[in-house]
Coordinates of N, CA, C and O in Angstrom, one line a residue:
M256 N 38.6 75.1 85.7 CA 37.3 76.6 86.2 C 37.5 75.7 87.8 O 37.8 74.8 88.5
Y257 N 37.9 77.0 88.0 CA 37.9 77.3 89.5 C 36.7 77.8 89.9 O 37.1 79.2 90.2
E258 N 36.0 77.7 91.0 CA 34.7 78.1 91.3 C 35.5 78.8 93.0 O 35.0 77.4 93.9
H259 N 35.8 79.2 93.9 CA 35.8 79.6 94.9 C 34.5 81.0 95.7 O 33.7 81.7 95.2
I260 N 34.2 79.9 96.3 CA 32.7 80.1 97.2 C 33.3 81.1 98.4 O 33.5 80.4 99.1
Y261 N 32.8 82.6 99.1 CA 32.7 82.9 100.3 C 31.6 82.7 100.9 O 30.6 83.5 99.8
D262 N 31.2 82.5 101.9 CA 30.4 82.3 103.3 C 29.9 84.2 102.5 O 29.9 84.8 103.7
I263 N 28.0 84.5 102.5 CA 27.6 84.9 102.8 C 27.6 86.6 104.0 O 27.8 87.1 104.1
N264 N 27.4 85.6 105.1 CA 27.4 85.8 106.2 C 28.4 85.9 107.0 O 28.7 86.8 108.3
R265 N 29.5 85.6 106.4 CA 30.8 86.4 107.0 C 31.5 87.3 105.9 O 31.6 87.4 105.0
N266 N 31.6 88.5 107.2 CA 32.2 90.1 106.7 C 33.7 89.4 106.6 O 34.6 89.9 107.8
R267 N 34.0 88.7 105.6 CA 35.8 89.4 104.6 C 35.8 89.4 103.4 O 34.3 89.6 102.8
R268 N 37.0 90.1 102.4 CA 37.2 90.0 101.3 C 37.7 89.1 100.7 O 37.6 88.1 101.3
F269 N 37.2 89.4 99.1 CA 37.7 87.8 98.5 C 39.3 88.4 98.6 O 40.0 89.0 98.7
I270 N 40.0 87.2 98.5 CA 41.4 86.8 97.8 C 41.6 87.3 96.4 O 40.6 87.0 95.8
D271 N 42.3 88.1 96.4 CA 42.9 87.9 94.9 C 43.1 86.3 94.0 O 44.0 85.6 94.7
H272 N 42.7 86.9 93.2 CA 43.3 85.4 92.6 C 44.8 85.2 92.1 O 44.7 84.5 92.0
D273 N 45.2 86.2 91.5 CA 47.0 86.4 91.4 C 47.8 85.5 92.5 O 49.2 85.0 93.0
N274 N 47.2 85.6 94.2 CA 47.5 85.2 95.1 C 47.3 84.3 95.8 O 47.5 83.2 96.8
L275 N 46.5 83.2 94.9 CA 45.9 82.3 95.2 C 46.8 81.2 94.5 O 47.6 81.3 93.2
E276 N 47.8 80.0 95.4 CA 48.5 78.9 94.4 C 47.9 77.7 94.1 O 47.4 77.1 94.8
L277 N 47.3 77.7 92.9 CA 46.7 76.5 92.2 C 47.3 75.7 92.0 O 47.0 74.1 91.4
K278 N 48.9 75.2 92.4 CA 49.5 73.9 91.2 C 48.8 72.7 91.8 O 48.9 71.6 91.5
H279 N 49.1 72.8 92.9 CA 49.0 71.8 94.2 C 47.7 70.9 93.4 O 46.9 70.1 93.0
C280 N 46.8 72.3 93.5 CA 45.3 71.3 93.3 C 45.4 70.7 91.4 O 44.3 70.2 91.6
Q281 N 45.6 71.6 90.8 CA 45.4 71.7 89.1 C 46.2 70.0 89.0 O 45.4 69.4 88.2
D282 N 46.9 70.1 90.0 CA 48.2 68.8 89.6 C 46.8 67.4 90.3 O 47.4 66.3 89.2
V283 N 46.6 67.1 90.8 CA 45.3 66.2 91.1 C 44.4 65.3 89.6 O 44.5 64.8 89.6
P284 N 43.0 66.6 89.7 CA 42.4 66.1 88.4 C 43.3 66.2 87.2 O 43.6 64.8 86.4
E285 N 45.0 66.5 87.2 CA 45.5 66.8 85.6 C 45.6 65.3 85.8 O 45.6 64.3 84.5
A286 N 46.4 64.4 86.8 CA 46.5 62.5 86.8 C 46.0 62.2 86.8 O 45.4 60.7 86.2
A287 N 44.4 62.5 86.8 CA 43.1 61.3 87.2 C 42.2 61.7 85.9 O 41.8 60.5 85.5
F288 N 42.0 62.9 85.0 CA 41.7 63.3 83.7 C 41.9 63.4 82.8 O 41.2 63.9 81.6
L289 N 43.2 64.1 82.8 CA 43.5 64.8 81.7 C 44.6 64.4 81.5 O 45.9 63.4 81.7
T290 N 44.9 64.6 79.7 CA 46.7 64.1 79.4 C 47.6 64.8 79.6 O 48.7 64.3 79.9
N291 N 47.2 66.4 80.2 CA 47.9 67.2 80.4 C 47.4 68.4 80.3 O 47.0 69.0 79.7
D292 N 48.4 69.2 81.4 CA 47.2 70.5 82.0 C 48.1 71.7 81.0 O 48.0 72.6 81.4
T293 N 48.8 71.1 79.7 CA 49.9 72.7 79.2 C 49.0 73.0 78.4 O 47.7 73.1 78.5
A294 N 49.3 74.4 78.6 CA 48.1 75.9 78.3 C 47.7 75.1 76.6 O 46.7 75.3 76.0
A295 N 48.4 74.9 76.0 CA 47.8 74.2 74.9 C 47.0 73.2 74.2 O 46.1 73.3 73.6
L296 N 46.4 72.3 75.8 CA 45.5 71.8 75.6 C 44.5 71.9 77.1 O 43.1 71.0 77.3
C297 N 44.6 73.2 77.8 CA 43.7 72.9 79.2 C 44.0 74.5 79.1 O 44.8 75.7 79.3
S298 N 42.8 74.9 79.4 CA 42.4 76.6 80.0 C 41.9 76.4 81.0 O 41.3 75.4 81.0
A299 N 42.0 77.7 81.8 CA 41.9 77.9 83.5 C 40.8 79.4 83.8 O 41.2 79.7 83.3
F300 N 40.1 79.0 84.2 CA 39.1 80.2 84.8 C 39.0 80.1 85.7 O 39.1 79.3 86.5
Q301 N 38.8 81.3 87.1 CA 38.4 81.8 87.8 C 37.4 82.4 87.9 O 37.9 83.5 87.9
C302 N 36.7 82.5 89.1 CA 35.8 83.1 89.8 C 35.7 83.1 91.4 O 35.6 82.0 91.7
S303 N 34.7 84.0 91.6 CA 34.9 84.0 93.4 C 33.0 85.0 93.3 O 32.7 85.9 92.8
H304 N 32.9 84.3 94.1 CA 31.5 84.9 94.2 C 30.9 84.9 96.0 O 31.6 83.5 96.8
R305 N 29.9 85.4 96.8 CA 29.4 84.4 97.9 C 28.4 83.5 98.3 O 26.6 83.6 96.9
R306 N 27.8 82.8 98.6 CA 27.1 81.7 98.8 C 26.7 81.3 100.5 O 27.3 82.2 101.2
E307 N 26.0 80.3 100.4 CA 26.1 80.1 101.7 C 27.1 79.5 102.9 O 26.9 80.0 104.2
Q308 N 28.0 79.2 102.2 CA 29.1 78.3 102.8 C 30.3 78.4 101.8 O 30.6 78.7 101.3
D309 N 31.6 78.4 102.9 CA 33.1 79.1 102.0 C 33.1 77.1 101.2 O 32.4 76.2 101.5
G310 N 33.6 77.8 100.2 CA 34.3 75.9 99.6 C 34.8 76.9 98.2 O 34.9 77.6 97.7
T311 N 35.8 75.9 97.8 CA 36.1 75.7 96.1 C 35.5 74.3 95.5 O 36.1 73.3 95.6
R312 N 35.1 75.0 94.4 CA 34.6 73.9 93.2 C 35.5 73.9 92.1 O 35.7 74.9 91.8
I313 N 35.8 72.6 91.3 CA 36.8 72.9 90.6 C 36.3 71.3 89.4 O 35.4 70.8 89.2
W314 N 35.6 72.2 87.7 CA 34.8 72.0 87.1 C 36.2 71.1 86.3 O 36.7 72.6 85.4
I315 N 36.3 70.1 85.6 CA 36.2 70.3 84.8 C 35.8 69.9 83.5 O 34.5 69.4 83.5
L316 N 35.7 70.8 82.7 CA 34.7 70.5 81.0 C 35.3 70.5 79.3 O 36.3 71.0 79.5
P317 N 34.8 70.1 78.7 CA 35.9 70.1 77.3 C 34.6 71.5 76.7 O 34.2 71.8 77.1
P318 N 36.0 72.1 76.4 CA 35.8 74.0 75.5 C 34.4 74.2 75.5 O 34.1 75.4 75.4
E319 N 33.4 73.5 74.6 CA 31.8 73.4 74.3 C 31.4 73.2 75.3 O 30.4 74.4 74.6
Q320 N 31.6 72.8 75.6 CA 30.2 73.2 77.5 C 30.7 74.8 78.6 O 30.1 75.0 79.1
F321 N 32.0 74.9 78.0 CA 32.2 75.6 78.9 C 31.4 77.5 78.6 O 30.8 77.6 79.2
P322 N 31.2 77.8 77.5 CA 29.8 79.0 77.4 C 28.6 78.2 78.1 O 28.0 79.6 78.2
E323 N 27.9 77.3 78.2 CA 27.3 76.9 78.6 C 26.4 76.7 80.2 O 25.7 77.4 80.6
W324 N 27.8 76.6 80.8 CA 28.0 76.8 81.8 C 28.6 77.9 82.5 O 27.8 78.2 83.8
L325 N 28.8 79.0 81.6 CA 28.8 80.7 81.9 C 27.3 81.1 82.1 O 26.9 82.0 83.0
K326 N 26.5 80.5 81.3 CA 25.3 81.1 81.1 C 24.1 80.9 82.7 O 23.2 81.3 82.6
S327 N 24.9 79.2 82.7 CA 24.2 78.6 84.3 C 24.5 78.9 85.1 O 24.1 78.7 86.4
H328 N 25.9 79.2 85.1 CA 26.6 80.5 86.5 C 26.3 82.0 86.3 O 27.6 81.7 86.6
P329 N 26.2 82.9 86.7 CA 25.6 84.2 86.5 C 26.5 84.7 87.1 O 27.6 85.9 87.2
E330 N 26.8 84.3 88.7 CA 27.5 84.4 89.6 C 28.9 84.6 89.8 O 29.4 85.5 90.6
C331 N 29.2 84.1 88.6 CA 30.8 83.9 88.6 C 31.5 85.3 87.4 O 32.8 84.8 87.0
W332 N 30.2 85.3 86.3 CA 30.8 86.6 85.9 C 30.3 87.6 86.0 O 30.6 88.9 85.2
K333 N 28.3 88.1 86.8 CA 28.3 89.1 86.7 C 29.2 89.6 88.2 O 29.8 89.3 89.0
S334 N 28.5 90.9 88.3 CA 29.2 92.5 89.0 C 28.4 91.7 90.9 O 27.7 91.4 90.4
A335 N 29.2 91.5 91.9 CA 28.9 90.9 93.6 C 27.6 91.8 93.7 O 26.2 91.4 93.8
T336 N 27.8 93.0 93.1 CA 26.2 93.9 93.3 C 25.0 93.6 92.2 O 24.0 93.6 92.9
E337 N 25.2 93.3 91.4 CA 24.6 92.9 90.4 C 23.6 91.5 90.9 O 22.3 91.1 90.9
T338 N 24.5 90.6 91.7 CA 24.1 89.1 91.3 C 23.4 88.8 93.0 O 22.5 88.7 93.5
M339 N 23.6 90.1 93.5 CA 23.1 90.3 95.2 C 21.8 90.9 94.9 O 20.7 90.9 95.8
Q340 N 21.3 91.9 94.3 CA 20.0 92.4 93.4 C 19.2 91.5 92.9 O 18.1 91.5 92.7
E341 N 18.9 90.5 92.5 CA 18.7 89.6 91.7 C 17.5 89.0 92.6 O 18.0 88.9 94.0

């Protein structure tokens, strides 16, 4: 799972997820933590939102923890206007 964070103080657009090349990023956690990153064993999720500073977080979770992760990170699935008004 990739969580792309954009600095809220900088006025710039989000990068389209299909324009990000993440293979080189995924190969590192795969070598350390995963048996293989084939689609039969691994699912990928990307989200983008704004926070205090730029960054990308890579989360490695077992599938059963993903729903709980989504509940605790609403900024990753609510629209930007919804999270900015809370």
